CSV table of C-alpha atoms in Angstrom, one decimal:
chain,number,residue,atom,x,y,z
A,184,MET,CA,-18.2,5.0,-46.5
A,185,THR,CA,-19.3,2.7,-49.2
A,186,TYR,CA,-21.5,2.5,-52.2
A,187,CYS,CA,-23.3,-0.8,-53.0
A,188,VAL,CA,-26.3,-1.1,-55.4
A,189,GLY,CA,-28.3,-4.2,-56.2
A,190,LEU,CA,-30.8,-4.5,-59.1
A,191,LEU,CA,-33.7,-7.1,-59.3
A,192,LEU,CA,-34.7,-7.3,-63.0
A,193,ASN,CA,-36.8,-9.7,-65.0
A,194,GLU,CA,-33.7,-11.0,-66.7
A,195,GLY,CA,-31.6,-11.4,-63.6
A,196,MET,CA,-29.8,-9.6,-60.8
A,197,VAL,CA,-26.9,-7.2,-60.9
A,198,PHE,CA,-24.8,-6.2,-58.0
A,199,LEU,CA,-22.0,-3.6,-57.8
A,200,SER,CA,-19.9,-2.7,-54.8
A,201,ASP,CA,-16.9,-0.4,-54.2
A,202,THR,CA,-14.1,-1.6,-51.9
A,203,ARG,CA,-13.0,1.4,-49.9
A,204,THR,CA,-13.0,1.4,-46.2
A,205,ASN,CA,-11.7,4.1,-44.0
A,206,ALA,CA,-11.1,4.7,-40.3
A,207,GLY,CA,-10.7,8.4,-40.5
A,208,ILE,CA,-9.7,10.0,-43.8
A,209,ASP,CA,-6.1,9.1,-43.3
A,210,ASN,CA,-6.5,5.4,-42.9
A,211,ILE,CA,-7.8,4.0,-46.1
A,212,SER,CA,-7.9,0.3,-47.2
A,213,THR,CA,-9.4,-2.0,-49.7
A,214,TYR,CA,-11.7,-4.6,-48.6
A,215,ARG,CA,-14.3,-6.7,-50.5
A,216,LYS,CA,-17.9,-5.8,-49.7
A,217,LEU,CA,-19.5,-8.4,-52.0
A,218,PHE,CA,-19.8,-12.0,-51.0
A,219,VAL,CA,-21.3,-15.1,-52.6
A,220,PHE,CA,-22.9,-18.1,-51.1
A,221,GLU,CA,-23.5,-20.6,-54.0
A,222,GLU,CA,-24.5,-24.1,-54.8
A,223,PRO,CA,-24.7,-23.8,-58.6
A,224,GLY,CA,-28.1,-24.7,-60.0
A,225,GLU,CA,-29.6,-25.0,-56.5
A,226,ARG,CA,-29.1,-21.7,-54.6
A,227,ILE,CA,-27.3,-18.5,-55.0
A,228,ILE,CA,-27.1,-15.8,-52.3
A,229,VAL,CA,-25.2,-12.5,-52.8
A,230,ILE,CA,-24.5,-10.2,-49.9
A,231,GLN,CA,-23.3,-6.6,-50.1
A,232,THR,CA,-22.1,-4.8,-47.0
A,233,ALA,CA,-21.8,-1.2,-45.8
A,234,GLY,CA,-20.9,0.1,-42.3
A,235,SER,CA,-18.4,-0.9,-39.6
A,236,LEU,CA,-16.0,-3.5,-41.0
A,237,SER,CA,-15.8,-5.3,-37.7
A,238,VAL,CA,-19.6,-5.8,-37.8
A,239,THR,CA,-19.8,-6.9,-41.5
A,240,GLN,CA,-16.8,-9.2,-41.3
A,241,THR,CA,-18.1,-10.9,-38.2
A,242,VAL,CA,-21.5,-11.4,-39.7
A,243,ILE,CA,-20.2,-12.9,-42.9
A,244,ALA,CA,-17.8,-15.2,-40.8
A,245,LYS,CA,-20.8,-16.3,-38.7
A,246,LEU,CA,-22.9,-17.0,-41.8
A,247,ARG,CA,-20.0,-19.0,-43.3
A,248,GLU,CA,-19.5,-20.9,-40.0
A,249,ALA,CA,-23.2,-21.7,-39.8
A,250,ASP,CA,-23.0,-23.1,-43.4
A,251,GLU,CA,-19.8,-25.0,-43.0
A,252,ASP,CA,-20.0,-26.3,-39.5
A,253,PRO,CA,-23.7,-26.3,-38.4
A,254,ASP,CA,-23.0,-28.1,-35.2
A,255,ALA,CA,-20.6,-25.2,-34.0
A,256,SER,CA,-23.0,-22.5,-34.8
A,257,PRO,CA,-26.1,-21.2,-32.9
A,258,TYR,CA,-27.6,-20.1,-36.3
A,259,PRO,CA,-29.1,-22.2,-39.1
A,260,SER,CA,-27.4,-22.2,-42.5
A,261,ILE,CA,-28.6,-19.7,-45.0
A,262,MET,CA,-27.9,-22.3,-47.7
A,263,GLN,CA,-30.4,-24.7,-46.0
A,264,ALA,CA,-33.1,-22.1,-45.4
A,265,PRO,CA,-36.4,-23.3,-46.9
A,266,THR,CA,-37.2,-19.9,-48.5
A,267,MET,CA,-35.4,-16.7,-49.3
A,268,LEU,CA,-37.6,-14.9,-46.7
A,269,ARG,CA,-36.3,-17.3,-44.0
A,270,MET,CA,-32.8,-16.7,-45.4
A,271,VAL,CA,-32.9,-13.0,-44.9
A,272,GLU,CA,-34.4,-13.4,-41.5
A,273,ILE,CA,-31.3,-15.5,-40.5
A,274,VAL,CA,-29.0,-12.8,-41.8
A,275,GLY,CA,-31.1,-10.1,-40.1
A,276,GLN,CA,-30.8,-12.0,-36.8
A,277,VAL,CA,-27.0,-12.5,-37.1
A,278,LEU,CA,-26.6,-8.8,-38.0
A,279,SER,CA,-28.7,-7.7,-35.1
A,280,ASP,CA,-26.8,-9.9,-32.6
A,281,VAL,CA,-23.4,-8.9,-33.9
A,282,THR,CA,-24.3,-5.2,-33.8
A,283,ALA,CA,-25.7,-5.4,-30.3
A,284,ASP,CA,-22.6,-7.3,-29.1
A,285,ILE,CA,-20.0,-4.9,-30.7
A,286,SER,CA,-22.1,-1.8,-29.9
A,287,ALA,CA,-22.2,-2.8,-26.2
A,288,LYS,CA,-18.3,-2.7,-26.3
A,289,VAL,CA,-17.8,0.5,-28.3
A,290,ASP,CA,-20.6,2.3,-26.4
A,291,ARG,CA,-18.2,2.6,-23.6
A,292,MET,CA,-16.0,4.7,-26.0
A,293,SER,CA,-19.1,6.8,-27.1
A,294,GLN,CA,-18.7,5.3,-30.5
A,295,SER,CA,-21.2,3.4,-32.6
A,296,ALA,CA,-20.8,0.4,-34.9
A,297,THR,CA,-23.5,-0.4,-37.2
A,298,ALA,CA,-23.9,-2.0,-40.7
A,299,SER,CA,-26.5,-2.6,-43.3
A,300,MET,CA,-26.6,-5.1,-46.2
A,301,ILE,CA,-28.1,-5.8,-49.5
A,302,ILE,CA,-29.0,-9.5,-50.0
A,303,GLY,CA,-30.1,-10.9,-53.3
A,304,GLY,CA,-30.7,-14.6,-54.0
A,305,GLN,CA,-32.8,-17.4,-55.5
A,306,ARG,CA,-33.3,-21.0,-54.6
A,307,LYS,CA,-34.4,-23.6,-57.2
A,308,GLY,CA,-38.1,-23.5,-57.5
A,309,GLY,CA,-38.5,-20.1,-55.9
A,310,SER,CA,-38.4,-16.5,-57.2
A,311,PRO,CA,-35.3,-14.2,-57.2
A,312,ARG,CA,-35.6,-11.7,-54.3
A,313,LEU,CA,-33.6,-8.7,-53.3
A,314,PHE,CA,-33.6,-7.3,-49.7
A,315,LEU,CA,-32.0,-4.6,-47.7
A,316,VAL,CA,-31.3,-5.4,-44.1
A,317,TYR,CA,-30.9,-2.6,-41.6
A,318,PRO,CA,-28.6,-2.6,-38.6
A,319,GLU,CA,-31.4,-3.6,-36.3
A,320,GLY,CA,-32.0,-6.7,-38.4
A,321,ASN,CA,-35.3,-5.7,-39.9
A,322,PHE,CA,-35.5,-5.5,-43.7
A,323,ILE,CA,-37.3,-4.2,-46.8
A,324,GLU,CA,-37.6,-5.8,-50.2
A,325,ALA,CA,-37.2,-4.6,-53.8
A,326,THR,CA,-40.4,-4.6,-55.9
A,327,GLU,CA,-41.6,-4.0,-59.4
A,328,ASP,CA,-42.0,-0.3,-58.6
A,329,THR,CA,-38.6,0.1,-57.1
A,330,PRO,CA,-36.4,-2.6,-58.6
A,331,TYR,CA,-33.1,-1.4,-57.0
A,332,LEU,CA,-31.7,-1.0,-53.5
A,333,GLN,CA,-28.7,1.0,-52.4
A,334,ILE,CA,-26.6,1.1,-49.2
A,335,GLY,CA,-23.8,3.6,-48.1
A,336,GLU,CA,-23.3,6.8,-50.0
A,337,HIS,CA,-26.4,6.4,-52.2
A,338,LYS,CA,-27.5,9.9,-53.0
A,339,TYR,CA,-25.0,10.9,-55.8
A,340,GLY,CA,-25.8,7.8,-57.9
A,341,LYS,CA,-29.6,7.8,-57.4
A,342,PRO,CA,-30.8,10.2,-60.2
A,343,ILE,CA,-29.4,8.0,-63.0
A,344,LEU,CA,-31.0,4.9,-61.6
A,345,ASP,CA,-34.3,6.6,-61.1
A,346,ARG,CA,-34.3,7.7,-64.7
A,347,VAL,CA,-33.2,4.5,-66.3
A,348,VAL,CA,-33.9,1.3,-64.3
A,349,THR,CA,-37.2,-0.6,-64.6
A,350,PRO,CA,-37.7,-4.4,-64.2
A,351,GLU,CA,-37.7,-4.6,-68.1
A,352,THR,CA,-34.2,-3.1,-68.3
A,353,SER,CA,-31.7,-5.5,-70.0
A,354,LEU,CA,-28.7,-6.9,-68.0
A,355,GLU,CA,-26.4,-5.1,-70.4
A,356,ASP,CA,-28.2,-1.8,-69.8
A,357,ALA,CA,-28.3,-2.6,-66.0
A,358,ARG,CA,-24.5,-3.2,-65.9
A,359,LYS,CA,-24.1,0.2,-67.6
A,360,ALA,CA,-26.6,1.9,-65.3
A,361,VAL,CA,-24.9,0.7,-62.0
A,362,LEU,CA,-21.4,1.5,-63.4
A,363,LEU,CA,-22.6,5.1,-64.3
A,364,SER,CA,-24.3,5.4,-60.9
A,365,MET,CA,-21.0,4.4,-59.3
A,366,ASP,CA,-19.1,6.7,-61.6
A,367,SER,CA,-21.0,9.8,-60.3
A,368,THR,CA,-20.5,8.6,-56.7
A,369,LEU,CA,-16.7,8.1,-57.2
A,370,ARG,CA,-16.4,11.7,-58.7
A,371,SER,CA,-18.3,13.3,-55.8
A,372,ASN,CA,-17.2,11.4,-52.7
A,373,LEU,CA,-13.7,10.5,-51.7
A,374,SER,CA,-14.9,7.8,-49.2
A,375,VAL,CA,-16.0,5.6,-52.2
A,376,GLY,CA,-13.2,4.0,-54.2
A,377,MET,CA,-12.0,1.7,-56.8
A,378,PRO,CA,-11.6,-1.2,-57.4
A,379,LEU,CA,-15.2,-2.3,-58.0
A,380,ASP,CA,-16.8,-5.8,-57.7
A,381,LEU,CA,-19.5,-6.4,-60.4
A,382,LEU,CA,-21.6,-9.6,-60.3
A,383,THR,CA,-24.6,-10.7,-62.4
A,384,VAL,CA,-27.0,-13.7,-61.9
A,385,LEU,CA,-29.5,-14.8,-64.6
A,386,THR,CA,-32.9,-15.6,-63.3
A,387,ASP,CA,-33.6,-19.2,-62.7
A,388,THR,CA,-30.0,-20.3,-63.1
A,389,CYS,CA,-29.2,-20.1,-59.4
A,390,GLN,CA,-25.6,-19.5,-60.1
A,391,VAL,CA,-23.1,-16.6,-60.8
A,392,GLN,CA,-23.3,-15.7,-64.6
A,393,HIS,CA,-20.3,-13.3,-64.4
A,394,GLN,CA,-18.2,-11.8,-61.7
A,395,THR,CA,-15.3,-9.4,-62.2
A,396,ARG,CA,-13.2,-7.0,-60.3
A,397,ILE,CA,-12.8,-3.7,-62.1
A,398,GLU,CA,-9.4,-2.1,-61.2
A,399,ALA,CA,-8.7,1.7,-61.1
A,400,ASN,CA,-6.9,1.4,-64.4
A,401,ASP,CA,-9.5,-0.6,-66.2
A,402,ALA,CA,-9.5,0.7,-69.8
A,403,ALA,CA,-13.2,-0.2,-70.6
A,404,PHE,CA,-14.5,1.6,-67.3
A,405,GLN,CA,-12.3,4.6,-68.0
A,406,GLU,CA,-13.6,4.8,-71.6
A,407,MET,CA,-17.3,4.5,-70.4
A,408,SER,CA,-16.6,7.1,-67.8
A,409,HIS,CA,-15.1,9.5,-70.3
A,410,ALA,CA,-17.9,8.8,-72.9
A,411,TRP,CA,-20.5,9.5,-70.2
A,412,SER,CA,-18.9,12.8,-69.3
A,413,LYS,CA,-18.7,13.8,-72.9
A,414,ALA,CA,-22.4,12.7,-73.5
A,415,LEU,CA,-23.5,14.6,-70.4
A,416,ARG,CA,-21.7,17.8,-71.5
A,417,GLU,CA,-23.3,17.5,-75.0
A,418,SER,CA,-26.7,16.9,-73.4
A,419,PHE,CA,-26.1,20.0,-71.3
A,420,THR,CA,-25.3,22.0,-74.4
A,421,SER,CA,-28.3,20.6,-76.3
A,422,VAL,CA,-30.8,21.4,-73.6
A,423,ARG,CA,-32.3,24.9,-73.5
B,147,MET,CA,-35.1,19.6,-46.0
B,148,THR,CA,-33.9,22.2,-48.5
B,149,TYR,CA,-31.7,22.6,-51.5
B,150,CYS,CA,-29.9,25.9,-52.2
B,151,VAL,CA,-27.0,26.4,-54.5
B,152,GLY,CA,-24.9,29.5,-55.1
B,153,LEU,CA,-22.4,30.1,-57.9
B,154,LEU,CA,-19.5,32.6,-58.0
B,155,LEU,CA,-18.5,33.0,-61.7
B,156,ASN,CA,-16.4,35.6,-63.5
B,157,GLU,CA,-19.5,37.0,-65.2
B,158,GLY,CA,-21.6,37.1,-61.9
B,159,MET,CA,-23.3,35.2,-59.3
B,160,VAL,CA,-26.3,32.8,-59.5
B,161,PHE,CA,-28.5,31.7,-56.7
B,162,LEU,CA,-31.2,29.0,-56.7
B,163,SER,CA,-33.4,27.9,-53.7
B,164,ASP,CA,-36.3,25.7,-53.3
B,165,THR,CA,-39.1,26.7,-50.9
B,166,ARG,CA,-40.3,23.6,-49.2
B,167,THR,CA,-40.1,23.3,-45.4
B,168,ASN,CA,-41.6,20.5,-43.4
B,169,ALA,CA,-42.2,19.7,-39.7
B,170,GLY,CA,-42.6,16.0,-40.2
B,171,ILE,CA,-43.5,14.6,-43.6
B,172,ASP,CA,-47.2,15.5,-43.0
B,173,ASN,CA,-46.7,19.2,-42.4
B,174,ILE,CA,-45.4,20.8,-45.6
B,175,SER,CA,-45.3,24.5,-46.3
B,176,THR,CA,-43.8,27.0,-48.7
B,177,TYR,CA,-41.3,29.5,-47.3
B,178,ARG,CA,-38.9,31.7,-49.1
B,179,LYS,CA,-35.3,30.8,-48.5
B,180,LEU,CA,-33.7,33.4,-50.6
B,181,PHE,CA,-33.3,37.0,-49.2
B,182,VAL,CA,-31.9,40.1,-50.8
B,183,PHE,CA,-30.2,43.1,-49.1
B,184,GLU,CA,-29.6,45.7,-51.7
B,185,GLU,CA,-28.5,49.3,-52.2
B,186,PRO,CA,-28.4,49.3,-56.0
B,187,GLY,CA,-25.0,50.1,-57.4
B,188,GLU,CA,-23.5,50.3,-53.9
B,189,ARG,CA,-24.0,46.9,-52.3
B,190,ILE,CA,-25.8,43.6,-52.9
B,191,ILE,CA,-26.0,40.7,-50.4
B,192,VAL,CA,-28.0,37.6,-51.2
B,193,ILE,CA,-28.6,35.1,-48.3
B,194,GLN,CA,-29.9,31.6,-48.8
B,195,THR,CA,-31.1,29.5,-45.7
B,196,ALA,CA,-31.4,25.9,-44.8
B,197,GLY,CA,-32.3,24.3,-41.5
B,198,SER,CA,-34.7,25.2,-38.7
B,199,LEU,CA,-37.2,27.9,-40.0
B,200,SER,CA,-37.3,29.3,-36.4
B,201,VAL,CA,-33.6,29.9,-36.6
B,202,THR,CA,-33.4,31.3,-40.1
B,203,GLN,CA,-36.4,33.6,-39.8
B,204,THR,CA,-35.1,35.0,-36.5
B,205,VAL,CA,-31.6,35.6,-38.1
B,206,ILE,CA,-33.0,37.4,-41.2
B,207,ALA,CA,-35.3,39.5,-38.9
B,208,LYS,CA,-32.3,40.5,-36.8
B,209,LEU,CA,-30.3,41.4,-39.7
B,210,ARG,CA,-33.1,43.6,-41.2
B,211,GLU,CA,-33.6,45.2,-37.8
B,212,ALA,CA,-29.8,46.0,-37.5
B,213,ASP,CA,-30.0,47.6,-40.9
B,214,GLU,CA,-33.3,49.5,-40.5
B,215,ASP,CA,-33.1,50.4,-36.8
B,216,PRO,CA,-29.4,50.4,-35.8
B,217,ASP,CA,-30.1,51.8,-32.4
B,218,ALA,CA,-32.4,49.0,-31.4
B,219,SER,CA,-30.0,46.3,-32.4
B,220,PRO,CA,-26.9,44.9,-30.6
B,221,TYR,CA,-25.5,44.0,-34.1
B,222,PRO,CA,-23.9,46.3,-36.8
B,223,SER,CA,-25.7,46.5,-40.1
B,224,ILE,CA,-24.5,44.2,-42.8
B,225,MET,CA,-25.2,47.0,-45.3
B,226,GLN,CA,-22.6,49.2,-43.4
B,227,ALA,CA,-19.9,46.6,-43.1
B,228,PRO,CA,-16.7,47.9,-44.5
B,229,THR,CA,-15.8,44.6,-46.3
B,230,MET,CA,-17.7,41.4,-47.3
B,231,LEU,CA,-15.5,39.6,-44.9
B,232,ARG,CA,-16.8,41.7,-42.0
B,233,MET,CA,-20.4,41.3,-43.4
B,234,VAL,CA,-20.2,37.5,-43.2
B,235,GLU,CA,-18.7,37.7,-39.8
B,236,ILE,CA,-21.8,39.6,-38.6
B,237,VAL,CA,-24.1,37.1,-40.1
B,238,GLY,CA,-22.1,34.2,-38.5
B,239,GLN,CA,-22.4,36.0,-35.1
B,240,VAL,CA,-26.1,36.5,-35.4
B,241,LEU,CA,-26.6,32.9,-36.5
B,242,SER,CA,-24.5,31.6,-33.8
B,243,ASP,CA,-26.3,33.6,-31.1
B,244,VAL,CA,-29.8,32.7,-32.4
B,245,THR,CA,-28.9,29.0,-32.7
B,246,ALA,CA,-27.5,29.0,-29.1
B,247,ASP,CA,-30.5,30.8,-27.9
B,248,ILE,CA,-33.1,28.6,-29.6
B,249,SER,CA,-31.1,25.4,-28.9
B,250,ALA,CA,-31.1,26.1,-25.2
B,251,LYS,CA,-34.8,26.1,-25.4
B,252,VAL,CA,-35.3,23.0,-27.5
B,253,ASP,CA,-32.6,21.1,-25.8
B,254,ARG,CA,-35.0,20.6,-22.9
B,255,MET,CA,-37.1,18.7,-25.5
B,256,SER,CA,-34.2,16.7,-26.7
B,257,GLN,CA,-34.4,18.4,-30.1
B,258,SER,CA,-32.0,20.4,-32.0
B,259,ALA,CA,-32.4,23.6,-34.0
B,260,THR,CA,-29.7,24.5,-36.4
B,261,ALA,CA,-29.3,26.2,-39.7
B,262,SER,CA,-26.7,27.1,-42.4
B,263,MET,CA,-26.6,29.9,-44.9
B,264,ILE,CA,-25.1,30.7,-48.3
B,265,ILE,CA,-24.2,34.4,-48.5
B,266,GLY,CA,-23.0,36.1,-51.7
B,267,GLY,CA,-22.4,39.8,-52.2
B,268,GLN,CA,-20.3,42.6,-53.5
B,269,ARG,CA,-19.8,46.1,-52.4
B,270,LYS,CA,-18.7,48.9,-54.7
B,271,GLY,CA,-15.0,48.8,-55.1
B,272,GLY,CA,-14.7,45.3,-53.7
B,273,SER,CA,-14.7,41.8,-55.3
B,274,PRO,CA,-17.8,39.6,-55.3
B,275,ARG,CA,-17.5,36.9,-52.7
B,276,LEU,CA,-19.6,33.8,-51.8
B,277,PHE,CA,-19.6,32.2,-48.4
B,278,LEU,CA,-21.2,29.2,-46.6
B,279,VAL,CA,-21.9,29.8,-42.9
B,280,TYR,CA,-22.2,26.9,-40.6
B,281,PRO,CA,-24.6,26.7,-37.6
B,282,GLU,CA,-21.8,27.6,-35.3
B,283,GLY,CA,-21.1,30.8,-37.1
B,284,ASN,CA,-17.9,29.8,-38.8
B,285,PHE,CA,-17.7,29.9,-42.6
B,286,ILE,CA,-15.9,28.9,-45.7
B,287,GLU,CA,-15.6,30.7,-49.0
B,288,ALA,CA,-16.0,29.7,-52.7
B,289,THR,CA,-12.8,29.8,-54.7
B,290,GLU,CA,-11.6,29.4,-58.3
B,291,ASP,CA,-11.3,25.7,-57.7
B,292,THR,CA,-14.8,25.3,-56.2
B,293,PRO,CA,-16.9,28.1,-57.5
B,294,TYR,CA,-20.1,26.8,-56.1
B,295,LEU,CA,-21.6,26.2,-52.6
B,296,GLN,CA,-24.6,24.1,-51.6
B,297,ILE,CA,-26.7,23.8,-48.5
B,298,GLY,CA,-29.4,21.3,-47.5
B,299,GLU,CA,-30.0,18.2,-49.7
B,300,HIS,CA,-26.9,18.7,-51.7
B,301,LYS,CA,-25.7,15.3,-52.9
B,302,TYR,CA,-28.2,14.4,-55.7
B,303,GLY,CA,-27.5,17.6,-57.6
B,304,LYS,CA,-23.8,17.8,-57.1
B,305,PRO,CA,-22.6,15.6,-60.0
B,306,ILE,CA,-23.9,17.9,-62.7
B,307,LEU,CA,-22.2,20.9,-61.0
B,308,ASP,CA,-18.9,19.0,-60.6
B,309,ARG,CA,-19.0,18.3,-64.4
B,310,VAL,CA,-20.1,21.6,-65.7
B,311,VAL,CA,-19.3,24.6,-63.5
B,312,THR,CA,-16.1,26.5,-63.7
B,313,PRO,CA,-15.5,30.2,-63.1
B,314,GLU,CA,-15.6,30.6,-66.9
B,315,THR,CA,-19.1,29.3,-67.2
B,316,SER,CA,-21.5,31.8,-68.7
B,317,LEU,CA,-24.4,33.0,-66.7
B,318,GLU,CA,-26.8,31.4,-69.1
B,319,ASP,CA,-25.1,28.0,-68.8
B,320,ALA,CA,-24.9,28.6,-65.0
B,321,ARG,CA,-28.7,29.2,-64.7
B,322,LYS,CA,-29.2,25.9,-66.8
B,323,ALA,CA,-26.7,24.1,-64.5
B,324,VAL,CA,-28.3,25.0,-61.2
B,325,LEU,CA,-31.9,24.3,-62.6
B,326,LEU,CA,-30.7,20.8,-63.8
B,327,SER,CA,-29.0,20.3,-60.4
B,328,MET,CA,-32.3,21.2,-58.7
B,329,ASP,CA,-34.2,19.0,-61.1
B,330,SER,CA,-32.2,15.9,-60.1
B,331,THR,CA,-32.7,16.8,-56.4
B,332,LEU,CA,-36.6,17.4,-56.9
B,333,ARG,CA,-36.9,14.0,-58.5
B,334,SER,CA,-35.0,12.0,-55.8
B,335,ASN,CA,-36.0,13.8,-52.6
B,336,LEU,CA,-39.6,14.7,-51.6
B,337,SER,CA,-38.3,17.1,-48.9
B,338,VAL,CA,-37.2,19.5,-51.7
B,339,GLY,CA,-40.0,21.2,-53.6
B,340,MET,CA,-41.3,23.7,-56.1
B,341,PRO,CA,-41.6,26.7,-56.5
B,342,LEU,CA,-38.0,27.8,-56.9
B,343,ASP,CA,-36.4,31.2,-56.5
B,344,LEU,CA,-33.7,32.1,-59.0
B,345,LEU,CA,-31.6,35.2,-58.8
B,346,THR,CA,-28.7,36.5,-60.7
B,347,VAL,CA,-26.2,39.3,-60.1
B,348,LEU,CA,-23.7,40.7,-62.7
B,349,THR,CA,-20.2,41.3,-61.4
B,350,ASP,CA,-19.6,44.9,-60.5
B,351,THR,CA,-23.1,46.1,-60.9
B,352,CYS,CA,-24.0,45.6,-57.1
B,353,GLN,CA,-27.6,45.0,-57.9
B,354,VAL,CA,-29.9,42.2,-58.9
B,355,GLN,CA,-29.9,41.6,-62.5
B,356,HIS,CA,-32.8,39.2,-62.5
B,357,GLN,CA,-35.0,37.5,-59.9
B,358,THR,CA,-37.8,35.1,-60.6
B,359,ARG,CA,-40.0,32.7,-59.0
B,360,ILE,CA,-40.5,29.4,-60.9
B,361,GLU,CA,-43.8,27.8,-60.1
B,362,ALA,CA,-44.6,24.1,-60.3
B,363,ASN,CA,-46.4,24.6,-63.6
B,364,ASP,CA,-43.7,26.7,-65.2
B,365,ALA,CA,-43.6,25.6,-68.9
B,366,ALA,CA,-40.1,26.5,-69.6
B,367,PHE,CA,-38.8,24.6,-66.5
B,368,GLN,CA,-40.9,21.6,-67.4
B,369,GLU,CA,-39.7,21.7,-71.0
B,370,MET,CA,-36.1,21.9,-69.8
B,371,SER,CA,-36.7,19.0,-67.4
B,372,HIS,CA,-38.2,16.8,-70.1
B,373,ALA,CA,-35.4,17.7,-72.5
B,374,TRP,CA,-32.8,16.8,-69.9
B,375,SER,CA,-34.5,13.5,-69.2
B,376,LYS,CA,-34.6,12.7,-72.9
B,377,ALA,CA,-31.0,13.8,-73.4
B,378,LEU,CA,-29.8,11.7,-70.5
B,379,ARG,CA,-31.6,8.6,-71.8
B,380,GLU,CA,-30.0,9.2,-75.2
B,381,SER,CA,-26.6,9.7,-73.6
B,382,PHE,CA,-27.2,6.5,-71.7
B,383,THR,CA,-28.0,4.7,-74.9
B,384,SER,CA,-25.0,6.1,-76.8
B,385,VAL,CA,-22.4,5.1,-74.1
B,386,ARG,CA,-21.0,1.6,-74.3
């Protein structure tokens, strides 16, 4: 499984992904699930992926191909799409085609291969937008009321987001919220694993503000995790 | 859906169930999911249910019938079973038979009807034990390492249990832990709903210590829920 979360806030966007993939519990690997398409100052698109690695890798490869070699690709480039809505429609189309293609093959083995994606982005002159694309290619969008989207193993980490995140949340608090949301998920589900990819984008800059990989032995993350455990236990004691 | 949690602690057992059932999102009802078979001082068996109401009601009815009218029932009475292990085997057998019977009918409609159960109990002279019975009738048992079991919508409320509950946890803290675990679940999933059934059993008493129904407007529960929200937000602020 996977846990990815994306936040659309007034101040900017925050993305956090784990990196664990597994084919059965005894075949675990580390793969990046956070991808950036960027023309700094002009356009930024961040894609997070969950599901069958064969599907997600192929989709990202086809999106890159459409961007880098437009003549060779049947799809338009997401970096040239006139709007973010058109951009997510292209991703949805590629995802739908790849899923259908791979599913046709694995169906014969009575298996299924699906994937979903979170896509956030902004083009110069437009508003930042955040989408969740389903395996079928259709999608939903984050709103003021629900300023975050999750894919993968989303339930363990949802309570903290529900309690803390609003569009007014600062980027600093948002980073903390997604890391604590991930921390709860890591504790409760083995199929989600370190390292983590964290990326932030400031509104109207159309470029990555900060991107970092948090390794399993990261001191700051461990400290936050311990402090949170301690604070939770103290909260638990204080409540009657 | 449903959320039920059972705890096996040194001091005793704690059971908490919600009461929401739904056939589609527009057909919501309240049904008890916590059942007690008791011969005070001699034997206590508590059963919590999740899944198809037609399955769980039939299983409970057949268990009652076997107890009250042994001659009419093909099953032995769980109140007469020589051990808790034999008791849970009987429940597993009834659950398996009822599931197979009902599934055969609904299969024709391409539907499925399954259920799972948490069963805790103690007989005089034996140890308290806590089991989770799967739809197929097989089961697992709570241990020192994992002193709690959950059925239904279990993920939202798992992090707090993972952090707080050990066999040494007091019954008072355990009640608080299961209520906060339920609180997180209620907030994040509409298919789990008030009122709640809370029941505690002291070790070696073989009888219900306390059983209560917590209604939606219960002042103490609301106060705990608010205090927990406040404490969580303060914890969130305090962590860096």
